[in-house]
PDB file of C-alpha atoms in Angstrom:
ATOM      1  CA  MET A 282       0.000   0.000   0.000  1.00  0.00           C
ATOM      2  CA  ALA A 283       1.032   3.624  -0.459  1.00  0.00           C
ATOM      3  CA  ASP A 284       2.165   6.443   1.787  1.00  0.00           C
ATOM      4  CA  VAL A 285      -0.034   9.338   0.675  1.00  0.00           C
ATOM      5  CA  ILE A 286       0.857  12.937   1.460  1.00  0.00           C
ATOM      6  CA  PHE A 287      -2.592  14.518   1.526  1.00  0.00           C
ATOM      7  CA  PHE A 288      -2.924  18.305   1.454  1.00  0.00           C
ATOM      8  CA  GLU A 289      -6.336  19.222   2.844  1.00  0.00           C
ATOM      9  CA  LYS A 290      -8.378  22.059   4.229  1.00  0.00           C
ATOM     10  CA  PRO A 291      -8.564  21.124   7.922  1.00  0.00           C
ATOM     11  CA  GLY A 292     -12.110  20.466   9.046  1.00  0.00           C
ATOM     12  CA  CYS A 293     -13.426  19.832   5.527  1.00  0.00           C
ATOM     13  CA  ALA A 294     -15.965  16.983   5.583  1.00  0.00           C
ATOM     14  CA  GLY A 295     -15.163  16.042   1.984  1.00  0.00           C
ATOM     15  CA  ASN A 296     -11.448  15.740   2.719  1.00  0.00           C
ATOM     16  CA  ASN A 297     -12.231  13.650   5.817  1.00  0.00           C
ATOM     17  CA  ARG A 298     -14.292  11.272   3.684  1.00  0.00           C
ATOM     18  CA  GLN A 299     -11.494  11.030   1.104  1.00  0.00           C
ATOM     19  CA  LYS A 300      -8.890  10.253   3.795  1.00  0.00           C
ATOM     20  CA  ALA A 301     -11.173   7.549   5.193  1.00  0.00           C
ATOM     21  CA  LEU A 302     -11.457   5.919   1.750  1.00  0.00           C
ATOM     22  CA  LEU A 303      -7.673   5.911   1.382  1.00  0.00           C
ATOM     23  CA  ALA A 304      -7.184   4.434   4.865  1.00  0.00           C
ATOM     24  CA  GLU A 305      -9.870   1.810   4.187  1.00  0.00           C
ATOM     25  CA  ALA A 306      -7.884   0.759   1.117  1.00  0.00           C
ATOM     26  CA  GLY A 307      -4.833   0.228   3.338  1.00  0.00           C
ATOM     27  CA  HIS A 308      -2.934   3.400   2.512  1.00  0.00           C
ATOM     28  CA  THR A 309      -1.145   5.478   5.134  1.00  0.00           C
ATOM     29  CA  VAL A 310      -2.365   9.078   4.959  1.00  0.00           C
ATOM     30  CA  HIS A 311      -0.090  11.904   6.049  1.00  0.00           C
ATOM     31  CA  ALA A 312      -2.441  14.898   6.249  1.00  0.00           C
ATOM     32  CA  ARG A 313      -1.045  18.388   5.791  1.00  0.00           C
ATOM     33  CA  ASP A 314      -2.718  21.783   5.884  1.00  0.00           C
ATOM     34  CA  LEU A 315      -3.034  22.998   2.301  1.00  0.00           C
ATOM     35  CA  LEU A 316      -3.766  26.547   3.466  1.00  0.00           C
ATOM     36  CA  SER A 317      -0.640  26.992   5.586  1.00  0.00           C
ATOM     37  CA  GLU A 318       1.847  25.152   3.360  1.00  0.00           C
ATOM     38  CA  PRO A 319       4.586  27.514   2.092  1.00  0.00           C
ATOM     39  CA  TRP A 320       3.732  27.049  -1.590  1.00  0.00           C
ATOM     40  CA  THR A 321       5.847  28.311  -4.454  1.00  0.00           C
ATOM     41  CA  ALA A 322       4.980  28.103  -8.135  1.00  0.00           C
ATOM     42  CA  ASP A 323       7.658  25.425  -8.519  1.00  0.00           C
ATOM     43  CA  ASN A 324       6.333  23.106  -5.805  1.00  0.00           C
ATOM     44  CA  LEU A 325       2.623  23.679  -6.558  1.00  0.00           C
ATOM     45  CA  ARG A 326       2.644  23.342 -10.352  1.00  0.00           C
ATOM     46  CA  PRO A 327       3.502  19.576 -10.485  1.00  0.00           C
ATOM     47  CA  PHE A 328       0.216  18.691  -8.740  1.00  0.00           C
ATOM     48  CA  PHE A 329      -1.734  19.795 -11.824  1.00  0.00           C
ATOM     49  CA  GLY A 330       0.133  17.720 -14.399  1.00  0.00           C
ATOM     50  CA  ASP A 331      -1.346  18.103 -17.873  1.00  0.00           C
ATOM     51  CA  ARG A 332      -4.808  19.175 -16.681  1.00  0.00           C
ATOM     52  CA  PRO A 333      -6.223  22.346 -18.221  1.00  0.00           C
ATOM     53  CA  VAL A 334      -5.718  25.403 -15.993  1.00  0.00           C
ATOM     54  CA  ALA A 335      -9.451  25.655 -15.274  1.00  0.00           C
ATOM     55  CA  GLU A 336      -9.310  22.192 -13.603  1.00  0.00           C
ATOM     56  CA  TRP A 337      -6.725  23.426 -11.092  1.00  0.00           C
ATOM     57  CA  PHE A 338      -9.327  25.475  -9.238  1.00  0.00           C
ATOM     58  CA  ASN A 339     -11.631  24.791  -6.327  1.00  0.00           C
ATOM     59  CA  ARG A 340     -14.930  25.701  -7.991  1.00  0.00           C
ATOM     60  CA  ALA A 341     -16.519  26.142  -4.551  1.00  0.00           C
ATOM     61  CA  ALA A 342     -14.067  28.864  -3.501  1.00  0.00           C
ATOM     62  CA  PRO A 343     -15.960  32.083  -2.752  1.00  0.00           C
ATOM     63  CA  ALA A 344     -13.885  34.109  -5.249  1.00  0.00           C
ATOM     64  CA  VAL A 345     -14.718  31.615  -8.009  1.00  0.00           C
ATOM     65  CA  LYS A 346     -18.406  31.314  -7.111  1.00  0.00           C
ATOM     66  CA  SER A 347     -18.789  35.117  -7.007  1.00  0.00           C
ATOM     67  CA  GLY A 348     -17.150  35.530 -10.416  1.00  0.00           C
ATOM     68  CA  GLU A 349     -14.243  37.528  -9.001  1.00  0.00           C
ATOM     69  CA  VAL A 350     -11.920  34.789 -10.325  1.00  0.00           C
ATOM     70  CA  ASP A 351     -12.697  33.150 -13.678  1.00  0.00           C
ATOM     71  CA  PRO A 352     -10.589  29.970 -13.981  1.00  0.00           C
ATOM     72  CA  ASP A 353     -11.505  29.636 -17.662  1.00  0.00           C
ATOM     73  CA  ALA A 354      -9.899  32.999 -18.474  1.00  0.00           C
ATOM     74  CA  LEU A 355      -6.506  32.458 -16.816  1.00  0.00           C
ATOM     75  CA  ASP A 356      -3.193  31.251 -18.122  1.00  0.00           C
ATOM     76  CA  GLU A 357      -0.835  29.103 -16.080  1.00  0.00           C
ATOM     77  CA  ALA A 358       1.254  31.963 -14.648  1.00  0.00           C
ATOM     78  CA  ALA A 359      -1.782  34.018 -13.614  1.00  0.00           C
ATOM     79  CA  ALA A 360      -3.478  30.982 -12.049  1.00  0.00           C
ATOM     80  CA  LEU A 361      -0.419  30.083  -9.991  1.00  0.00           C
ATOM     81  CA  ALA A 362       0.041  33.686  -8.858  1.00  0.00           C
ATOM     82  CA  LEU A 363      -3.571  33.820  -7.625  1.00  0.00           C
ATOM     83  CA  MET A 364      -3.294  30.457  -5.859  1.00  0.00           C
ATOM     84  CA  LEU A 365      -0.104  31.482  -4.069  1.00  0.00           C
ATOM     85  CA  LYS A 366      -1.918  34.548  -2.720  1.00  0.00           C
ATOM     86  CA  ALA A 367      -5.148  32.667  -1.923  1.00  0.00           C
ATOM     87  CA  PRO A 368      -4.623  28.898  -1.401  1.00  0.00           C
ATOM     88  CA  LEU A 369      -8.372  28.422  -0.928  1.00  0.00           C
ATOM     89  CA  LEU A 370      -8.525  28.629  -4.743  1.00  0.00           C
ATOM     90  CA  ILE A 371      -6.549  25.378  -5.075  1.00  0.00           C
ATOM     91  CA  ARG A 372      -8.570  22.290  -5.969  1.00  0.00           C
ATOM     92  CA  ARG A 373      -8.480  19.829  -3.086  1.00  0.00           C
ATOM     93  CA  PRO A 374      -7.051  17.549  -2.128  1.00  0.00           C
ATOM     94  CA  LEU A 375      -3.519  17.660  -3.432  1.00  0.00           C
ATOM     95  CA  MET A 376      -1.955  14.210  -3.132  1.00  0.00           C
ATOM     96  CA  GLN A 377       1.566  12.910  -3.520  1.00  0.00           C
ATOM     97  CA  VAL A 378       2.820   9.337  -3.595  1.00  0.00           C
ATOM     98  CA  GLY A 379       6.536   9.097  -4.265  1.00  0.00           C
ATOM     99  CA  ASP A 380       7.320  11.462  -7.119  1.00  0.00           C
ATOM    100  CA  ARG A 381       3.788  11.500  -8.560  1.00  0.00           C
ATOM    101  CA  ARG A 382       1.366  14.275  -7.652  1.00  0.00           C
ATOM    102  CA  ASP A 383      -2.292  14.925  -8.460  1.00  0.00           C
ATOM    103  CA  CYS A 384      -5.160  17.227  -7.554  1.00  0.00           C
ATOM    104  CA  GLY A 385      -8.794  16.490  -6.799  1.00  0.00           C
ATOM    105  CA  PHE A 386     -10.332  13.175  -5.846  1.00  0.00           C
ATOM    106  CA  GLU A 387     -11.795  11.365  -8.823  1.00  0.00           C
ATOM    107  CA  ALA A 388     -12.342   7.825  -7.557  1.00  0.00           C
ATOM    108  CA  GLU A 389     -11.530   6.086 -10.844  1.00  0.00           C
ATOM    109  CA  ARG A 390      -8.313   8.070 -11.262  1.00  0.00           C
ATOM    110  CA  VAL A 391      -7.208   7.441  -7.646  1.00  0.00           C
ATOM    111  CA  ASP A 392      -8.099   3.743  -7.955  1.00  0.00           C
ATOM    112  CA  ALA A 393      -6.029   3.367 -11.139  1.00  0.00           C
ATOM    113  CA  TRP A 394      -3.121   5.191  -9.489  1.00  0.00           C
ATOM    114  CA  ILE A 395      -2.870   3.655  -5.997  1.00  0.00           C
ATOM    115  CA  GLY A 396      -6.022   1.571  -5.562  1.00  0.00           C
ATOM    116  CA  LEU A 397      -9.218   1.980  -3.574  1.00  0.00           C
ATOM    117  CA  SER A 398     -11.280  -0.696  -1.856  1.00  0.00           C
ATOM    118  CA  ALA A 399     -13.904  -2.580  -3.832  1.00  0.00           C
ATOM    119  CA  GLY A 400     -17.217  -0.803  -3.509  1.00  0.00           C
ATOM    120  CA  ALA A 401     -15.703   2.670  -3.175  1.00  0.00           C
ATOM    121  CA  PRO A 402     -17.988   5.372  -4.562  1.00  0.00           C
ATOM    122  CA  GLU A 403     -17.408   6.438  -8.150  1.00  0.00           C
ATOM    123  CA  GLY A 404     -16.910   9.840  -9.722  1.00  0.00           C
ATOM    124  CA  LYS A 405     -15.636  13.065  -8.226  1.00  0.00           C
ATOM    125  CA  LEU A 406     -15.623  12.808  -4.478  1.00  0.00           C
ATOM    126  CA  GLU A 407     -14.982  16.473  -3.857  1.00  0.00           C
ATOM    127  CA  GLY A 408     -17.016  19.034  -1.967  1.00  0.00           C
ATOM    128  CA  CYS A 409     -19.457  18.395   0.833  1.00  0.00           C
ATOM    129  CA  ALA A 410     -20.301  14.810   1.652  1.00  0.00           C
ATOM    130  CA  ARG A 411     -23.989  15.113   0.786  1.00  0.00           C
ATOM    131  CA  ALA A 412     -26.346  17.630  -0.723  1.00  0.00           C
ATOM    132  CA  GLY A 413     -27.718  20.164   1.694  1.00  0.00           C
ATOM    133  CA  MET A 414     -24.718  20.103   4.011  1.00  0.00           C
ATOM    134  CA  PRO A 415     -23.369  23.459   5.095  1.00  0.00           C
ATOM    135  CA  PRO A 416     -20.124  24.504   3.434  1.00  0.00           C
ATOM    136  CA  CYS A 417     -16.840  23.551   5.009  1.00  0.00           C
ATOM    137  CA  PRO A 418     -15.822  25.845   7.842  1.00  0.00           C
ATOM    138  CA  PRO A 419     -13.763  28.899   6.901  1.00  0.00           C
ATOM    139  CA  PRO A 420     -10.021  28.654   7.470  1.00  0.00           C
ATOM    140  CA  ALA A 421      -8.898  29.479  10.993  1.00  0.00           C
ATOM    141  CA  LYS A 422      -7.429  32.931  11.434  1.00  0.00           C
ATOM    142  CA  GLY A 423      -3.980  33.122  12.803  1.00  0.00           C
TER     143      GLY A 423
END
């Protein structure tokens, strides 16, 4: 099984569910705070691989939902600059196993990469755990 470095927003119900699925599959999860990590463009960029820039973003981030940030209109340099200033814009989770990195939690993609338990839910397992749940708590100040 894999040692997974898992960058999360602490307190996020969706990230908690994702970590539980990884642990259930036998992986060791090393959770880290995505919002307080000292990101640089060089250490953040590899998590996005060959995904289009628009897929790098947390579509539930307030700045995206309000239209203040339009992920579809940004190039790579502008997207990274915004994410370094406001890590809440980064699509969660960011995961690393060995030298490979990825963003988001698409069950089929994670299963093909490191394996999930039989019967794991399919599709994107991002955002709140079920419809009607309140949004994840805001990041702690400090």
